[in-house]
mmCIF file with all atom_site columns, N, CA and C in Angstrom:
data_model
loop_
_atom_site.group_PDB
_atom_site.id
_atom_site.type_symbol
_atom_site.label_atom_id
_atom_site.label_alt_id
_atom_site.label_comp_id
_atom_site.label_asym_id
_atom_site.label_entity_id
_atom_site.label_seq_id
_atom_site.pdbx_PDB_ins_code
_atom_site.Cartn_x
_atom_site.Cartn_y
_atom_site.Cartn_z
_atom_site.occupancy
_atom_site.B_iso_or_equiv
_atom_site.pdbx_formal_charge
_atom_site.auth_seq_id
_atom_site.auth_comp_id
_atom_site.auth_asym_id
_atom_site.auth_atom_id
_atom_site.pdbx_PDB_model_num
ATOM 1   N N  . MET L 1 1  ? 5.996  5.172   -6.676 1.00 0.00 ? 14 MET L N  1
ATOM 2   C CA . MET L 1 1  ? 5.046  4.744   -5.685 1.00 0.00 ? 14 MET L CA 1
ATOM 3   C C  . MET L 1 1  ? 4.469  5.994   -5.027 1.00 0.00 ? 14 MET L C  1
ATOM 4   N N  . THR L 1 2  ? 3.173  6.080   -4.995 1.00 0.00 ? 15 THR L N  1
ATOM 5   C CA . THR L 1 2  ? 2.492  7.190   -4.331 1.00 0.00 ? 15 THR L CA 1
ATOM 6   C C  . THR L 1 2  ? 1.973  6.708   -2.982 1.00 0.00 ? 15 THR L C  1
ATOM 7   N N  . LEU L 1 3  ? 2.268  7.486   -1.955 1.00 0.00 ? 16 LEU L N  1
ATOM 8   C CA . LEU L 1 3  ? 1.803  7.153   -0.607 1.00 0.00 ? 16 LEU L CA 1
ATOM 9   C C  . LEU L 1 3  ? 0.861  8.243   -0.127 1.00 0.00 ? 16 LEU L C  1
ATOM 10  N N  . PHE L 1 4  ? -0.145 7.846   0.612  1.00 0.00 ? 17 PHE L N  1
ATOM 11  C CA . PHE L 1 4  ? -1.099 8.793   1.163  1.00 0.00 ? 17 PHE L CA 1
ATOM 12  C C  . PHE L 1 4  ? -1.066 8.708   2.683  1.00 0.00 ? 17 PHE L C  1
ATOM 13  N N  . HIS L 1 5  ? -1.177 9.855   3.335  1.00 0.00 ? 18 HIS L N  1
ATOM 14  C CA . HIS L 1 5  ? -1.192 9.918   4.794  1.00 0.00 ? 18 HIS L CA 1
ATOM 15  C C  . HIS L 1 5  ? -2.457 9.238   5.302  1.00 0.00 ? 18 HIS L C  1
ATOM 16  N N  . PRO L 1 6  ? -2.451 8.402   6.248  1.00 0.00 ? 19 PRO L N  1
ATOM 17  C CA . PRO L 1 6  ? -1.351 7.929   7.082  1.00 0.00 ? 19 PRO L CA 1
ATOM 18  C C  . PRO L 1 6  ? -0.842 6.553   6.658  1.00 0.00 ? 19 PRO L C  1
ATOM 19  N N  . GLU L 1 7  ? -0.327 6.425   5.470  1.00 0.00 ? 20 GLU L N  1
ATOM 20  C CA . GLU L 1 7  ? 0.215  5.146   4.970  1.00 0.00 ? 20 GLU L CA 1
ATOM 21  C C  . GLU L 1 7  ? 1.426  4.730   5.804  1.00 0.00 ? 20 GLU L C  1
ATOM 22  N N  . THR L 1 8  ? 1.559  3.448   6.060  1.00 0.00 ? 21 THR L N  1
ATOM 23  C CA . THR L 1 8  ? 2.698  2.916   6.809  1.00 0.00 ? 21 THR L CA 1
ATOM 24  C C  . THR L 1 8  ? 3.512  2.012   5.896  1.00 0.00 ? 21 THR L C  1
ATOM 25  N N  . LEU L 1 9  ? 4.815  2.221   5.888  1.00 0.00 ? 22 LEU L N  1
ATOM 26  C CA . LEU L 1 9  ? 5.729  1.340   5.161  1.00 0.00 ? 22 LEU L CA 1
ATOM 27  C C  . LEU L 1 9  ? 6.445  0.449   6.161  1.00 0.00 ? 22 LEU L C  1
ATOM 28  N N  . TYR L 1 10 ? 6.644  -0.798  5.793  1.00 0.00 ? 23 TYR L N  1
ATOM 29  C CA . TYR L 1 10 ? 7.358  -1.752  6.636  1.00 0.00 ? 23 TYR L CA 1
ATOM 30  C C  . TYR L 1 10 ? 8.662  -2.103  5.944  1.00 0.00 ? 23 TYR L C  1
ATOM 31  N N  . LEU L 1 11 ? 9.754  -1.892  6.638  1.00 0.00 ? 24 LEU L N  1
ATOM 32  C CA . LEU L 1 11 ? 11.090 -2.126  6.093  1.00 0.00 ? 24 LEU L CA 1
ATOM 33  C C  . LEU L 1 11 ? 11.628 -3.443  6.636  1.00 0.00 ? 24 LEU L C  1
ATOM 34  N N  . TYR L 1 12 ? 11.990 -4.339  5.730  1.00 0.00 ? 25 TYR L N  1
ATOM 35  C CA . TYR L 1 12 ? 12.571 -5.631  6.092  1.00 0.00 ? 25 TYR L CA 1
ATOM 36  C C  . TYR L 1 12 ? 14.013 -5.632  5.612  1.00 0.00 ? 25 TYR L C  1
ATOM 37  N N  . LEU L 1 13 ? 14.949 -5.744  6.540  1.00 0.00 ? 26 LEU L N  1
ATOM 38  C CA . LEU L 1 13 ? 16.370 -5.681  6.208  1.00 0.00 ? 26 LEU L CA 1
ATOM 39  C C  . LEU L 1 13 ? 17.010 -7.055  6.251  1.00 0.00 ? 26 LEU L C  1
ATOM 40  N N  . GLY L 1 14 ? 17.734 -7.392  5.196  1.00 0.00 ? 27 GLY L N  1
ATOM 41  C CA . GLY L 1 14 ? 18.520 -8.621  5.185  1.00 0.00 ? 27 GLY L CA 1
ATOM 42  C C  . GLY L 1 14 ? 19.799 -8.417  5.987  1.00 0.00 ? 27 GLY L C  1
ATOM 43  N N  . GLU L 1 15 ? 20.346 -9.497  6.455  1.00 0.00 ? 28 GLU L N  1
ATOM 44  C CA . GLU L 1 15 ? 21.565 -9.441  7.257  1.00 0.00 ? 28 GLU L CA 1
ATOM 45  C C  . GLU L 1 15 ? 22.787 -9.254  6.361  1.00 0.00 ? 28 GLU L C  1
ATOM 46  N N  . GLN L 1 16 ? 23.798 -8.574  6.905  1.00 0.00 ? 29 GLN L N  1
ATOM 47  C CA . GLN L 1 16 ? 25.055 -8.380  6.188  1.00 0.00 ? 29 GLN L CA 1
ATOM 48  C C  . GLN L 1 16 ? 25.733 -9.725  5.953  1.00 0.00 ? 29 GLN L C  1
ATOM 49  N N  . GLY L 1 17 ? 26.385 -9.874  4.806  1.00 0.00 ? 30 GLY L N  1
ATOM 50  C CA . GLY L 1 17 ? 27.151 -11.088 4.533  1.00 0.00 ? 30 GLY L CA 1
ATOM 51  C C  . GLY L 1 17 ? 28.293 -11.249 5.528  1.00 0.00 ? 30 GLY L C  1
ATOM 52  N N  . SER L 1 18 ? 28.805 -12.463 5.652  1.00 0.00 ? 31 SER L N  1
ATOM 53  C CA . SER L 1 18 ? 29.905 -12.708 6.583  1.00 0.00 ? 31 SER L CA 1
ATOM 54  C C  . SER L 1 18 ? 31.097 -13.305 5.840  1.00 0.00 ? 31 SER L C  1
ATOM 55  N N  . TRP L 1 19 ? 32.263 -13.175 6.416  1.00 0.00 ? 32 TRP L N  1
ATOM 56  C CA . TRP L 1 19 ? 33.478 -13.675 5.807  1.00 0.00 ? 32 TRP L CA 1
ATOM 57  C C  . TRP L 1 19 ? 33.694 -15.123 6.212  1.00 0.00 ? 32 TRP L C  1
ATOM 58  N N  . SER L 1 20 ? 33.587 -16.026 5.278  1.00 0.00 ? 33 SER L N  1
ATOM 59  C CA . SER L 1 20 ? 33.767 -17.477 5.450  1.00 0.00 ? 33 SER L CA 1
ATOM 60  C C  . SER L 1 20 ? 32.962 -18.027 6.624  1.00 0.00 ? 33 SER L C  1
ATOM 61  N N  . GLY L 1 21 ? 31.737 -17.585 6.733  1.00 0.00 ? 34 GLY L N  1
ATOM 62  C CA . GLY L 1 21 ? 30.885 -18.054 7.811  1.00 0.00 ? 34 GLY L CA 1
ATOM 63  C C  . GLY L 1 21 ? 29.619 -18.692 7.281  1.00 0.00 ? 34 GLY L C  1
ATOM 64  N N  . PRO L 1 22 ? 28.687 -18.931 8.178  1.00 0.00 ? 35 PRO L N  1
ATOM 65  C CA . PRO L 1 22 ? 27.425 -19.555 7.772  1.00 0.00 ? 35 PRO L CA 1
ATOM 66  C C  . PRO L 1 22 ? 26.577 -18.589 6.950  1.00 0.00 ? 35 PRO L C  1
ATOM 67  N N  . PRO L 1 23 ? 25.530 -19.097 6.300  1.00 0.00 ? 36 PRO L N  1
ATOM 68  C CA . PRO L 1 23 ? 24.653 -18.219 5.528  1.00 0.00 ? 36 PRO L CA 1
ATOM 69  C C  . PRO L 1 23 ? 24.018 -17.163 6.418  1.00 0.00 ? 36 PRO L C  1
ATOM 70  N N  . THR L 1 24 ? 23.675 -16.036 5.834  1.00 0.00 ? 37 THR L N  1
ATOM 71  C CA . THR L 1 24 ? 23.070 -14.951 6.592  1.00 0.00 ? 37 THR L CA 1
ATOM 72  C C  . THR L 1 24 ? 21.557 -14.979 6.462  1.00 0.00 ? 37 THR L C  1
ATOM 73  N N  . PHE L 1 25 ? 20.900 -14.210 7.311  1.00 0.00 ? 38 PHE L N  1
ATOM 74  C CA . PHE L 1 25 ? 19.442 -14.154 7.342  1.00 0.00 ? 38 PHE L CA 1
ATOM 75  C C  . PHE L 1 25 ? 18.876 -13.623 6.031  1.00 0.00 ? 38 PHE L C  1
ATOM 76  N N  . ASN L 1 26 ? 17.815 -14.226 5.564  1.00 0.00 ? 39 ASN L N  1
ATOM 77  C CA . ASN L 1 26 ? 17.005 -13.744 4.448  1.00 0.00 ? 39 ASN L CA 1
ATOM 78  C C  . ASN L 1 26 ? 17.734 -13.715 3.112  1.00 0.00 ? 39 ASN L C  1
ATOM 79  N N  . GLY L 1 27 ? 18.418 -14.777 2.792  1.00 0.00 ? 40 GLY L N  1
ATOM 80  C CA . GLY L 1 27 ? 18.886 -14.895 1.418  1.00 0.00 ? 40 GLY L CA 1
ATOM 81  C C  . GLY L 1 27 ? 20.364 -15.078 1.176  1.00 0.00 ? 40 GLY L C  1
ATOM 82  N N  . GLY L 1 28 ? 21.210 -14.802 2.141  1.00 0.00 ? 41 GLY L N  1
ATOM 83  C CA . GLY L 1 28 ? 22.639 -14.971 1.902  1.00 0.00 ? 41 GLY L CA 1
ATOM 84  C C  . GLY L 1 28 ? 23.035 -16.435 1.953  1.00 0.00 ? 41 GLY L C  1
ATOM 85  N N  . GLY L 1 29 ? 23.894 -16.868 1.053  1.00 0.00 ? 42 GLY L N  1
ATOM 86  C CA . GLY L 1 29 ? 24.321 -18.267 1.023  1.00 0.00 ? 42 GLY L CA 1
ATOM 87  C C  . GLY L 1 29 ? 25.740 -18.433 1.536  1.00 0.00 ? 42 GLY L C  1
ATOM 88  N N  . TYR L 1 30 ? 26.182 -19.682 1.648  1.00 0.00 ? 43 TYR L N  1
ATOM 89  C CA . TYR L 1 30 ? 27.545 -19.981 2.085  1.00 0.00 ? 43 TYR L CA 1
ATOM 90  C C  . TYR L 1 30 ? 28.570 -19.420 1.109  1.00 0.00 ? 43 TYR L C  1
ATOM 91  N N  . GLY L 1 31 ? 29.699 -18.967 1.636  1.00 0.00 ? 44 GLY L N  1
ATOM 92  C CA . GLY L 1 31 ? 30.835 -18.619 0.800  1.00 0.00 ? 44 GLY L CA 1
ATOM 93  C C  . GLY L 1 31 ? 31.595 -19.885 0.442  1.00 0.00 ? 44 GLY L C  1
ATOM 94  N N  . THR L 1 32 ? 32.582 -19.766 -0.428 1.00 0.00 ? 45 THR L N  1
ATOM 95  C CA . THR L 1 32 ? 33.345 -20.942 -0.847 1.00 0.00 ? 45 THR L CA 1
ATOM 96  C C  . THR L 1 32 ? 34.673 -21.016 -0.110 1.00 0.00 ? 45 THR L C  1
ATOM 97  N N  . ILE L 1 33 ? 35.191 -22.216 0.033  1.00 0.00 ? 46 ILE L N  1
ATOM 98  C CA . ILE L 1 33 ? 36.512 -22.441 0.624  1.00 0.00 ? 46 ILE L CA 1
ATOM 99  C C  . ILE L 1 33 ? 37.240 -23.413 -0.285 1.00 0.00 ? 46 ILE L C  1
ATOM 100 N N  . GLY L 1 34 ? 38.484 -23.157 -0.547 1.00 0.00 ? 47 GLY L N  1
ATOM 101 C CA . GLY L 1 34 ? 39.246 -24.046 -1.412 1.00 0.00 ? 47 GLY L CA 1
ATOM 102 C C  . GLY L 1 34 ? 40.717 -24.056 -1.037 1.00 0.00 ? 47 GLY L C  1
ATOM 103 N N  . ILE L 1 35 ? 41.485 -24.922 -1.669 1.00 0.00 ? 48 ILE L N  1
ATOM 104 C CA . ILE L 1 35 ? 42.926 -25.022 -1.437 1.00 0.00 ? 48 ILE L CA 1
ATOM 105 C C  . ILE L 1 35 ? 43.618 -24.747 -2.764 1.00 0.00 ? 48 ILE L C  1
ATOM 106 N N  . THR L 1 36 ? 44.600 -23.866 -2.729 1.00 0.00 ? 49 THR L N  1
ATOM 107 C CA . THR L 1 36 ? 45.342 -23.549 -3.947 1.00 0.00 ? 49 THR L CA 1
ATOM 108 C C  . THR L 1 36 ? 46.444 -24.574 -4.159 1.00 0.00 ? 49 THR L C  1
ATOM 109 N N  . ASP L 1 37 ? 47.159 -24.454 -5.258 1.00 0.00 ? 50 ASP L N  1
ATOM 110 C CA . ASP L 1 37 ? 48.249 -25.391 -5.545 1.00 0.00 ? 50 ASP L CA 1
ATOM 111 C C  . ASP L 1 37 ? 49.416 -25.253 -4.572 1.00 0.00 ? 50 ASP L C  1
ATOM 112 N N  . ARG L 1 38 ? 49.425 -24.213 -3.766 1.00 0.00 ? 51 ARG L N  1
ATOM 113 C CA . ARG L 1 38 ? 50.485 -24.024 -2.759 1.00 0.00 ? 51 ARG L CA 1
ATOM 114 C C  . ARG L 1 38 ? 49.982 -24.371 -1.360 1.00 0.00 ? 51 ARG L C  1
ATOM 115 N N  . ASN L 1 39 ? 48.887 -25.107 -1.293 1.00 0.00 ? 52 ASN L N  1
ATOM 116 C CA . ASN L 1 39 ? 48.278 -25.513 -0.020 1.00 0.00 ? 52 ASN L CA 1
ATOM 117 C C  . ASN L 1 39 ? 47.862 -24.328 0.851  1.00 0.00 ? 52 ASN L C  1
ATOM 118 N N  . LEU L 1 40 ? 47.459 -23.259 0.200  1.00 0.00 ? 53 LEU L N  1
ATOM 119 C CA . LEU L 1 40 ? 46.929 -22.108 0.924  1.00 0.00 ? 53 LEU L CA 1
ATOM 120 C C  . LEU L 1 40 ? 45.407 -22.137 0.829  1.00 0.00 ? 53 LEU L C  1
ATOM 121 N N  . TYR L 1 41 ? 44.756 -21.882 1.942  1.00 0.00 ? 54 TYR L N  1
ATOM 122 C CA . TYR L 1 41 ? 43.300 -21.830 1.928  1.00 0.00 ? 54 TYR L CA 1
ATOM 123 C C  . TYR L 1 41 ? 42.846 -20.470 1.409  1.00 0.00 ? 54 TYR L C  1
ATOM 124 N N  . VAL L 1 42 ? 41.857 -20.485 0.563  1.00 0.00 ? 55 VAL L N  1
ATOM 125 C CA . VAL L 1 42 ? 41.226 -19.248 0.101  1.00 0.00 ? 55 VAL L CA 1
ATOM 126 C C  . VAL L 1 42 ? 39.742 -19.332 0.442  1.00 0.00 ? 55 VAL L C  1
ATOM 127 N N  . SER L 1 43 ? 39.153 -18.206 0.688  1.00 0.00 ? 56 SER L N  1
ATOM 128 C CA . SER L 1 43 ? 37.769 -18.214 1.136  1.00 0.00 ? 56 SER L CA 1
ATOM 129 C C  . SER L 1 43 ? 37.006 -17.055 0.517  1.00 0.00 ? 56 SER L C  1
ATOM 130 N N  . GLY L 1 44 ? 35.735 -17.282 0.229  1.00 0.00 ? 57 GLY L N  1
ATOM 131 C CA . GLY L 1 44 ? 34.837 -16.222 -0.225 1.00 0.00 ? 57 GLY L CA 1
ATOM 132 C C  . GLY L 1 44 ? 33.749 -16.025 0.812  1.00 0.00 ? 57 GLY L C  1
ATOM 133 N N  . GLY L 1 45 ? 33.301 -14.820 0.966  1.00 0.00 ? 58 GLY L N  1
ATOM 134 C CA . GLY L 1 45 ? 32.274 -14.531 1.956  1.00 0.00 ? 58 GLY L CA 1
ATOM 135 C C  . GLY L 1 45 ? 30.887 -14.948 1.502  1.00 0.00 ? 58 GLY L C  1
ATOM 136 N N  . SER L 1 46 ? 29.999 -15.080 2.464  1.00 0.00 ? 59 SER L N  1
ATOM 137 C CA . SER L 1 46 ? 28.605 -15.387 2.132  1.00 0.00 ? 59 SER L CA 1
ATOM 138 C C  . SER L 1 46 ? 27.909 -14.114 1.673  1.00 0.00 ? 59 SER L C  1
ATOM 139 N N  . GLY L 1 47 ? 26.873 -14.258 0.882  1.00 0.00 ? 60 GLY L N  1
ATOM 140 C CA . GLY L 1 47 ? 26.137 -13.094 0.383  1.00 0.00 ? 60 GLY L CA 1
ATOM 141 C C  . GLY L 1 47 ? 25.231 -12.501 1.444  1.00 0.00 ? 60 GLY L C  1
ATOM 142 N N  . GLY L 1 48 ? 24.916 -11.254 1.276  1.00 0.00 ? 61 GLY L N  1
ATOM 143 C CA . GLY L 1 48 ? 23.982 -10.591 2.183  1.00 0.00 ? 61 GLY L CA 1
ATOM 144 C C  . GLY L 1 48 ? 22.544 -10.926 1.841  1.00 0.00 ? 61 GLY L C  1
ATOM 145 N N  . GLY L 1 49 ? 21.677 -10.742 2.786  1.00 0.00 ? 62 GLY L N  1
ATOM 146 C CA . GLY L 1 49 ? 20.262 -11.033 2.572  1.00 0.00 ? 62 GLY L CA 1
ATOM 147 C C  . GLY L 1 49 ? 19.543 -9.908  1.842  1.00 0.00 ? 62 GLY L C  1
ATOM 148 N N  . ALA L 1 50 ? 18.362 -10.192 1.351  1.00 0.00 ? 63 ALA L N  1
ATOM 149 C CA . ALA L 1 50 ? 17.564 -9.215  0.607  1.00 0.00 ? 63 ALA L CA 1
ATOM 150 C C  . ALA L 1 50 ? 16.865 -8.243  1.557  1.00 0.00 ? 63 ALA L C  1
ATOM 151 N N  . SER L 1 51 ? 16.680 -7.008  1.104  1.00 0.00 ? 64 SER L N  1
ATOM 152 C CA . SER L 1 51 ? 15.926 -6.000  1.843  1.00 0.00 ? 64 SER L CA 1
ATOM 153 C C  . SER L 1 51 ? 14.765 -5.535  0.976  1.00 0.00 ? 64 SER L C  1
ATOM 154 N N  . ASP L 1 52 ? 13.653 -5.178  1.599  1.00 0.00 ? 65 ASP L N  1
ATOM 155 C CA . ASP L 1 52 ? 12.520 -4.683  0.820  1.00 0.00 ? 65 ASP L CA 1
ATOM 156 C C  . ASP L 1 52 ? 11.594 -3.824  1.668  1.00 0.00 ? 65 ASP L C  1
ATOM 157 N N  . LEU L 1 53 ? 10.761 -3.043  0.983  1.00 0.00 ? 66 LEU L N  1
ATOM 158 C CA . LEU L 1 53 ? 9.708  -2.239  1.602  1.00 0.00 ? 66 LEU L CA 1
ATOM 159 C C  . LEU L 1 53 ? 8.367  -2.882  1.280  1.00 0.00 ? 66 LEU L C  1
ATOM 160 N N  . ARG L 1 54 ? 7.456  -2.864  2.268  1.00 0.00 ? 67 ARG L N  1
ATOM 161 C CA . ARG L 1 54 ? 6.139  -3.465  2.063  1.00 0.00 ? 67 ARG L CA 1
ATOM 162 C C  . ARG L 1 54 ? 5.052  -2.550  2.604  1.00 0.00 ? 67 ARG L C  1
ATOM 163 N N  . LEU L 1 55 ? 3.857  -2.770  2.105  1.00 0.00 ? 68 LEU L N  1
ATOM 164 C CA . LEU L 1 55 ? 2.699  -2.016  2.573  1.00 0.00 ? 68 LEU L CA 1
ATOM 165 C C  . LEU L 1 55 ? 1.914  -2.771  3.637  1.00 0.00 ? 68 LEU L C  1
ATOM 166 N N  . LEU L 1 56 ? 2.135  -4.082  3.749  1.00 0.00 ? 69 LEU L N  1
ATOM 167 C CA . LEU L 1 56 ? 1.467  -4.904  4.758  1.00 0.00 ? 69 LEU L CA 1
ATOM 168 C C  . LEU L 1 56 ? 2.494  -5.456  5.730  1.00 0.00 ? 69 LEU L C  1
ATOM 169 N N  . SER L 1 57 ? 2.140  -5.498  7.008  1.00 0.00 ? 70 SER L N  1
ATOM 170 C CA . SER L 1 57 ? 3.044  -6.092  7.987  1.00 0.00 ? 70 SER L CA 1
ATOM 171 C C  . SER L 1 57 ? 2.901  -7.608  7.953  1.00 0.00 ? 70 SER L C  1
ATOM 172 N N  . GLY L 1 58 ? 3.800  -8.279  8.593  1.00 0.00 ? 71 GLY L N  1
ATOM 173 C CA . GLY L 1 58 ? 3.766  -9.737  8.667  1.00 0.00 ? 71 GLY L CA 1
ATOM 174 C C  . GLY L 1 58 ? 5.171  -10.263 8.853  1.00 0.00 ? 71 GLY L C  1
ATOM 175 N N  . SER L 1 59 ? 5.280  -11.563 9.050  1.00 0.00 ? 72 SER L N  1
ATOM 176 C CA . SER L 1 59 ? 6.611  -12.151 9.182  1.00 0.00 ? 72 SER L CA 1
ATOM 177 C C  . SER L 1 59 ? 7.345  -12.011 7.854  1.00 0.00 ? 72 SER L C  1
ATOM 178 N N  . TRP L 1 60 ? 8.649  -12.132 7.868  1.00 0.00 ? 73 TRP L N  1
ATOM 179 C CA . TRP L 1 60 ? 9.463  -11.875 6.673  1.00 0.00 ? 73 TRP L CA 1
ATOM 180 C C  . TRP L 1 60 ? 9.082  -12.768 5.502  1.00 0.00 ? 73 TRP L C  1
ATOM 181 N N  . ASN L 1 61 ? 8.532  -13.957 5.773  1.00 0.00 ? 74 ASN L N  1
ATOM 182 C CA . ASN L 1 61 ? 8.186  -14.872 4.684  1.00 0.00 ? 74 ASN L CA 1
ATOM 183 C C  . ASN L 1 61 ? 6.673  -14.999 4.463  1.00 0.00 ? 74 ASN L C  1
ATOM 184 N N  . ASP L 1 62 ? 5.885  -14.076 5.011  1.00 0.00 ? 75 ASP L N  1
ATOM 185 C CA . ASP L 1 62 ? 4.434  -14.090 4.831  1.00 0.00 ? 75 ASP L CA 1
ATOM 186 C C  . ASP L 1 62 ? 4.086  -13.736 3.379  1.00 0.00 ? 75 ASP L C  1
ATOM 187 N N  . PHE L 1 63 ? 3.363  -14.615 2.688  1.00 0.00 ? 76 PHE L N  1
ATOM 188 C CA . PHE L 1 63 ? 3.102  -14.458 1.256  1.00 0.00 ? 76 PHE L CA 1
ATOM 189 C C  . PHE L 1 63 ? 2.341  -13.172 0.940  1.00 0.00 ? 76 PHE L C  1
ATOM 190 N N  . GLU L 1 64 ? 1.295  -12.858 1.693  1.00 0.00 ? 77 GLU L N  1
ATOM 191 C CA . GLU L 1 64 ? 0.519  -11.635 1.427  1.00 0.00 ? 77 GLU L CA 1
ATOM 192 C C  . GLU L 1 64 ? 1.366  -10.390 1.650  1.00 0.00 ? 77 GLU L C  1
ATOM 193 N N  . SER L 1 65 ? 2.188  -10.391 2.692  1.00 0.00 ? 78 SER L N  1
ATOM 194 C CA . SER L 1 65 ? 3.086  -9.267  2.948  1.00 0.00 ? 78 SER L CA 1
ATOM 195 C C  . SER L 1 65 ? 4.109  -9.119  1.825  1.00 0.00 ? 78 SER L C  1
ATOM 196 N N  . LEU L 1 66 ? 4.649  -10.237 1.350  1.00 0.00 ? 79 LEU L N  1
ATOM 197 C CA . LEU L 1 66 ? 5.624  -10.198 0.250  1.00 0.00 ? 79 LEU L CA 1
ATOM 198 C C  . LEU L 1 66 ? 5.013  -9.626  -1.027 1.00 0.00 ? 79 LEU L C  1
ATOM 199 N N  . LYS L 1 67 ? 3.767  -9.929  -1.303 1.00 0.00 ? 80 LYS L N  1
ATOM 200 C CA . LYS L 1 67 ? 3.114  -9.433  -2.520 1.00 0.00 ? 80 LYS L CA 1
ATOM 201 C C  . LYS L 1 67 ? 2.873  -7.929  -2.481 1.00 0.00 ? 80 LYS L C  1
ATOM 202 N N  . SER L 1 68 ? 2.851  -7.338  -1.287 1.00 0.00 ? 81 SER L N  1
ATOM 203 C CA . SER L 1 68 ? 2.572  -5.910  -1.191 1.00 0.00 ? 81 SER L CA 1
ATOM 204 C C  . SER L 1 68 ? 3.812  -5.122  -1.556 1.00 0.00 ? 81 SER L C  1
#
């Protein structure tokens, strides 16, 4: 990617995943919870959200901004 002065980049950061919690911002889903044969609960964390760089500003889900 070639940038020319005074080009502006917009950084959109996804949220860090969480341990057995709700989904995270911008793409992370629920983790799993289950019971083993010894009646022990096991849990998987939720995924982290997506991060990206853009050339156009806008809300995180703005279509024109996403295409840039």
